[in-house]
Every structure is written in structure tokens, then in C-alpha cells.
Amino acid sequence: MNEKWHVMRTIPGKESEAVALMESKINRALWQDCRILKKQQLFRTQGRYLLSRKDMFPGYIFVRTEFPDELRDELRKARQFPQLVGSQMEELVPVEKDDLLFLEKVCGKELTHDMRLSTVQVDEAGLVRSASGALKSYVGRITRQRLRHRYVTAEVPLFNRRENVLFGIRMDGDPV
């Protein structure tokens, strides 16, 4: 079996509709799994932090297939279907090995888990100095931090460029 993860683009906010369309219209023999990657994030309401789930990459769907060309042809026939990512917009774009390692690290081997919150420690100046979880390897690459809103963004090499990935964080004393 030579199945591999590929990425497709759709309208942000319409990912679930695109997955449902794929499940109902595209021959299941052409693909094994279809995922919308999620992350955990805290949000503040009435002075309390609550846990929520958000799309990790809004507008993107991950599909595992060993028949990318045949799947591409079927997707073209389904006029309502989302656009494909790529320079020519004609190919399913394979997820590269290094990108897959990152995705598996934060979402599990089958990409089924949410990227969990990272616990951070800050210094006297309020800057994140260390973290556990998914953010641990990227503390030195933080590009923006919003401690009150419980997230940071860090520059992560993904998809042949540097992506600013939003990491949900928690601090010592947070209830979750």
C-alpha cells in the first residue's frame, strides 16, 4: 500500500461541508481518510477560561490516498467541490515527510487528535521562556504572544514555507 496524506483547500468555515460532500460523492475506493485538523484553545468568558476546539488550518482538508491522480479526476467532476492546493491548482499536494512528522507529533499518528494546549512558563517581563507540549520545540520562534487570550504564534517550517502556527496555551493555575 502506498497511501499518503495530501492537502486540499476549501473555503474557510466550509471544511465540514466539503468533507460531507466528499463522503457522499467521491468513490470511497479512492481515499482512506479525510480529516479537518483541530486544536484546543482557551477562551475567556465572565472572568473564566473555557476550553474550545478550533480548526488548526482554516480552509484546509487532509486526505489520505494511494490514488491521487484518480482522486483528482473525480474531484474535478464534482463541480461543488473545493479547489485543490498547488501552484497549478491541478494536483493534490502531498504532505511532505517533515510536515507529516510535525502533524503526527501534535495530532497523533492517524491525525485524529486535537493539538493539545501547551503549558508555558513566563519570566518577570511576561515573555514565554519555556513550554511543554507541542510548543516546546518552538519557544525560540514565537512571533506573537497573547497571554491573556491564552495563545501564542510561532514560526514553524511547514508546507515548503514558514507558517505562523497558533498554539493554544495554558499557564500554571489555569483550571484545564
mmCIF file of C-alpha atoms in Angstrom:
data_model
loop_
_atom_site.group_PDB
_atom_site.id
_atom_site.type_symbol
_atom_site.label_atom_id
_atom_site.label_comp_id
_atom_site.label_asym_id
_atom_site.label_seq_id
_atom_site.Cartn_x
_atom_site.Cartn_y
_atom_site.Cartn_z
ATOM 1 C CA MET A 1 0.000 0.000 0.000
ATOM 2 C CA ASN A 2 1.351 3.413 -0.936
ATOM 3 C CA GLU A 3 -1.187 5.692 0.690
ATOM 4 C CA LYS A 4 -0.019 9.166 1.571
ATOM 5 C CA TRP A 5 -1.560 12.264 3.107
ATOM 6 C CA HIS A 6 -2.424 15.108 0.726
ATOM 7 C CA VAL A 7 -3.838 18.554 1.357
ATOM 8 C CA MET A 8 -6.733 20.343 -0.355
ATOM 9 C CA ARG A 9 -8.059 23.861 0.037
ATOM 10 C CA THR A 10 -11.670 24.866 0.535
ATOM 11 C CA ILE A 11 -13.498 27.978 1.715
ATOM 12 C CA PRO A 12 -12.591 28.685 5.355
ATOM 13 C CA GLY A 13 -15.579 27.796 7.510
ATOM 14 C CA LYS A 14 -16.880 25.282 4.929
ATOM 15 C CA GLU A 15 -14.481 22.438 5.747
ATOM 16 C CA SER A 16 -17.176 20.186 7.248
ATOM 17 C CA GLU A 17 -19.404 20.679 4.215
ATOM 18 C CA ALA A 18 -16.520 19.764 1.922
ATOM 19 C CA VAL A 19 -15.810 16.577 3.923
ATOM 20 C CA ALA A 20 -19.526 15.632 3.831
ATOM 21 C CA LEU A 21 -19.596 16.222 0.077
ATOM 22 C CA MET A 22 -16.504 14.089 -0.376
ATOM 23 C CA GLU A 23 -18.010 11.284 1.719
ATOM 24 C CA SER A 24 -21.242 11.312 -0.284
ATOM 25 C CA LYS A 25 -19.951 11.952 -3.821
ATOM 26 C CA ILE A 26 -16.425 10.574 -4.164
ATOM 27 C CA ASN A 27 -15.784 6.848 -4.601
ATOM 28 C CA ARG A 28 -14.505 5.579 -1.258
ATOM 29 C CA ALA A 29 -12.093 3.195 -3.007
ATOM 30 C CA LEU A 30 -10.049 6.280 -3.986
ATOM 31 C CA TRP A 31 -9.368 7.535 -0.453
ATOM 32 C CA GLN A 32 -8.895 6.091 3.027
ATOM 33 C CA ASP A 33 -9.253 9.034 5.423
ATOM 34 C CA CYS A 34 -10.319 12.656 5.334
ATOM 35 C CA ARG A 35 -9.502 14.984 8.234
ATOM 36 C CA ILE A 36 -10.041 18.533 9.412
ATOM 37 C CA LEU A 37 -7.211 19.072 11.871
ATOM 38 C CA LYS A 38 -8.261 20.671 15.164
ATOM 39 C CA LYS A 39 -6.531 22.349 18.080
ATOM 40 C CA GLN A 40 -7.529 23.115 21.632
ATOM 41 C CA GLN A 41 -7.688 26.716 22.735
ATOM 42 C CA LEU A 42 -8.860 28.511 25.846
ATOM 43 C CA PHE A 43 -11.217 31.440 25.623
ATOM 44 C CA ARG A 44 -12.185 33.792 28.383
ATOM 45 C CA THR A 45 -15.779 34.490 29.334
ATOM 46 C CA GLN A 46 -17.050 36.153 32.500
ATOM 47 C CA GLY A 47 -13.571 36.004 34.012
ATOM 48 C CA ARG A 48 -13.170 32.244 33.463
ATOM 49 C CA TYR A 49 -11.258 30.283 30.863
ATOM 50 C CA LEU A 50 -13.171 27.616 28.941
ATOM 51 C CA LEU A 51 -11.744 25.027 26.575
ATOM 52 C CA SER A 52 -12.773 25.175 22.914
ATOM 53 C CA ARG A 53 -11.860 23.426 19.660
ATOM 54 C CA LYS A 54 -10.864 25.333 16.553
ATOM 55 C CA ASP A 55 -9.614 24.450 13.108
ATOM 56 C CA MET A 56 -5.848 24.191 13.073
ATOM 57 C CA PHE A 57 -5.592 25.196 9.410
ATOM 58 C CA PRO A 58 -8.796 27.007 8.378
ATOM 59 C CA GLY A 59 -9.693 26.243 4.776
ATOM 60 C CA TYR A 60 -7.625 23.047 4.533
ATOM 61 C CA ILE A 61 -8.626 19.381 4.443
ATOM 62 C CA PHE A 62 -6.197 16.473 4.721
ATOM 63 C CA VAL A 63 -6.916 13.327 2.674
ATOM 64 C CA ARG A 64 -5.054 10.014 2.712
ATOM 65 C CA THR A 65 -4.998 8.259 -0.646
ATOM 66 C CA GLU A 66 -2.871 5.940 -2.716
ATOM 67 C CA PHE A 67 -4.592 7.144 -5.909
ATOM 68 C CA PRO A 68 -4.000 10.919 -6.038
ATOM 69 C CA ASP A 69 -4.401 11.230 -9.814
ATOM 70 C CA GLU A 70 -7.666 9.288 -9.901
ATOM 71 C CA LEU A 71 -8.974 11.191 -6.882
ATOM 72 C CA ARG A 72 -8.046 14.485 -8.541
ATOM 73 C CA ASP A 73 -10.036 13.484 -11.629
ATOM 74 C CA GLU A 74 -13.091 12.610 -9.520
ATOM 75 C CA LEU A 75 -12.817 15.882 -7.636
ATOM 76 C CA ARG A 76 -12.843 17.803 -10.917
ATOM 77 C CA LYS A 77 -16.135 16.124 -11.847
ATOM 78 C CA ALA A 78 -17.799 17.270 -8.608
ATOM 79 C CA ARG A 79 -18.345 20.917 -9.527
ATOM 80 C CA GLN A 80 -19.223 21.982 -5.979
ATOM 81 C CA PHE A 81 -16.018 20.570 -4.626
ATOM 82 C CA PRO A 82 -13.263 22.713 -3.089
ATOM 83 C CA GLN A 83 -10.270 23.874 -5.022
ATOM 84 C CA LEU A 84 -7.088 21.883 -4.862
ATOM 85 C CA VAL A 85 -3.959 23.408 -3.353
ATOM 86 C CA GLY A 86 -0.938 23.737 -5.586
ATOM 87 C CA SER A 87 0.804 26.045 -7.959
ATOM 88 C CA GLN A 88 -1.192 24.732 -10.907
ATOM 89 C CA MET A 89 -4.369 24.101 -8.854
ATOM 90 C CA GLU A 90 -4.479 20.805 -10.732
ATOM 91 C CA GLU A 91 -2.740 18.432 -8.341
ATOM 92 C CA LEU A 92 -3.352 17.034 -4.901
ATOM 93 C CA VAL A 93 -0.384 18.271 -2.918
ATOM 94 C CA PRO A 94 1.346 15.547 -0.905
ATOM 95 C CA VAL A 95 2.199 16.314 2.698
ATOM 96 C CA GLU A 96 5.990 16.166 2.870
ATOM 97 C CA LYS A 97 7.743 13.876 5.353
ATOM 98 C CA ASP A 98 8.916 16.678 7.696
ATOM 99 C CA ASP A 99 5.443 18.267 7.650
ATOM 100 C CA LEU A 100 3.846 14.913 8.436
ATOM 101 C CA LEU A 101 6.239 14.440 11.372
ATOM 102 C CA PHE A 102 5.059 17.747 12.849
ATOM 103 C CA LEU A 103 1.384 16.927 12.232
ATOM 104 C CA GLU A 104 1.747 13.444 13.741
ATOM 105 C CA LYS A 105 3.572 14.901 16.741
ATOM 106 C CA VAL A 106 0.748 17.321 17.529
ATOM 107 C CA CYS A 107 -2.297 15.367 16.230
ATOM 108 C CA GLY A 108 -1.289 11.715 16.662
ATOM 109 C CA LYS A 109 -0.176 9.057 14.211
ATOM 110 C CA GLU A 110 -3.528 8.996 12.354
ATOM 111 C CA LEU A 111 -4.099 12.778 12.698
ATOM 112 C CA THR A 112 -7.203 12.097 14.809
ATOM 113 C CA HIS A 113 -6.389 14.053 17.984
ATOM 114 C CA ASP A 114 -6.684 17.751 18.662
ATOM 115 C CA MET A 115 -3.419 19.612 19.122
ATOM 116 C CA ARG A 116 -3.450 19.976 22.895
ATOM 117 C CA LEU A 117 -2.708 23.056 24.952
ATOM 118 C CA SER A 118 0.929 23.718 25.815
ATOM 119 C CA THR A 119 1.758 24.760 29.362
ATOM 120 C CA VAL A 120 4.044 27.803 29.400
ATOM 121 C CA GLN A 121 6.282 29.490 31.954
ATOM 122 C CA VAL A 122 6.931 33.210 31.652
ATOM 123 C CA ASP A 123 9.727 35.374 33.026
ATOM 124 C CA GLU A 124 9.446 38.584 35.066
ATOM 125 C CA ALA A 125 8.940 40.601 31.874
ATOM 126 C CA GLY A 126 5.982 38.425 30.883
ATOM 127 C CA LEU A 127 7.757 36.661 27.999
ATOM 128 C CA VAL A 128 7.351 32.950 27.401
ATOM 129 C CA ARG A 129 10.648 31.277 28.305
ATOM 130 C CA SER A 130 9.731 27.593 28.306
ATOM 131 C CA ALA A 131 6.840 25.328 27.385
ATOM 132 C CA SER A 132 5.752 21.740 27.439
ATOM 133 C CA GLY A 133 3.674 20.067 24.752
ATOM 134 C CA ALA A 134 3.554 20.980 21.068
ATOM 135 C CA LEU A 135 5.069 24.443 21.601
ATOM 136 C CA LYS A 136 8.195 23.136 23.382
ATOM 137 C CA SER A 137 10.377 22.936 20.249
ATOM 138 C CA TYR A 138 9.261 26.369 19.006
ATOM 139 C CA VAL A 139 9.667 28.639 22.069
ATOM 140 C CA GLY A 140 12.605 30.371 20.372
ATOM 141 C CA ARG A 141 10.433 31.040 17.307
ATOM 142 C CA ILE A 142 7.486 32.777 18.985
ATOM 143 C CA THR A 143 6.362 35.682 16.806
ATOM 144 C CA ARG A 144 3.397 36.869 18.890
ATOM 145 C CA GLN A 145 2.076 36.141 22.329
ATOM 146 C CA ARG A 146 -1.270 36.974 23.879
ATOM 147 C CA LEU A 147 -1.077 35.549 27.384
ATOM 148 C CA ARG A 148 -4.428 36.960 28.471
ATOM 149 C CA HIS A 149 -6.073 35.341 25.436
ATOM 150 C CA ARG A 150 -4.050 32.155 26.066
ATOM 151 C CA TYR A 151 -2.314 31.740 22.730
ATOM 152 C CA VAL A 152 0.985 32.335 21.025
ATOM 153 C CA THR A 153 2.016 32.088 17.398
ATOM 154 C CA ALA A 154 5.321 30.591 16.429
ATOM 155 C CA GLU A 155 7.103 30.262 13.115
ATOM 156 C CA VAL A 156 7.089 26.603 12.065
ATOM 157 C CA PRO A 157 8.593 25.299 8.807
ATOM 158 C CA LEU A 158 5.543 23.745 7.115
ATOM 159 C CA PHE A 159 4.355 23.197 3.550
ATOM 160 C CA ASN A 160 7.606 24.448 1.973
ATOM 161 C CA ARG A 161 7.436 27.801 3.741
ATOM 162 C CA ARG A 162 7.421 29.255 7.250
ATOM 163 C CA GLU A 163 3.922 29.209 8.737
ATOM 164 C CA ASN A 164 2.843 31.183 11.789
ATOM 165 C CA VAL A 165 1.031 28.444 13.713
ATOM 166 C CA LEU A 166 -1.268 29.400 16.572
ATOM 167 C CA PHE A 167 -0.672 27.331 19.708
ATOM 168 C CA GLY A 168 -3.258 27.312 22.479
ATOM 169 C CA ILE A 169 -1.540 27.712 25.841
ATOM 170 C CA ARG A 170 -2.301 27.341 29.492
ATOM 171 C CA MET A 171 -0.481 28.796 32.453
ATOM 172 C CA ASP A 172 0.036 27.323 35.892
ATOM 173 C CA GLY A 173 -3.176 27.750 37.848
ATOM 174 C CA ASP A 174 -5.497 27.562 34.837
ATOM 175 C CA PRO A 175 -8.369 25.161 35.518
ATOM 176 C CA VAL A 176 -7.821 22.970 32.441
#
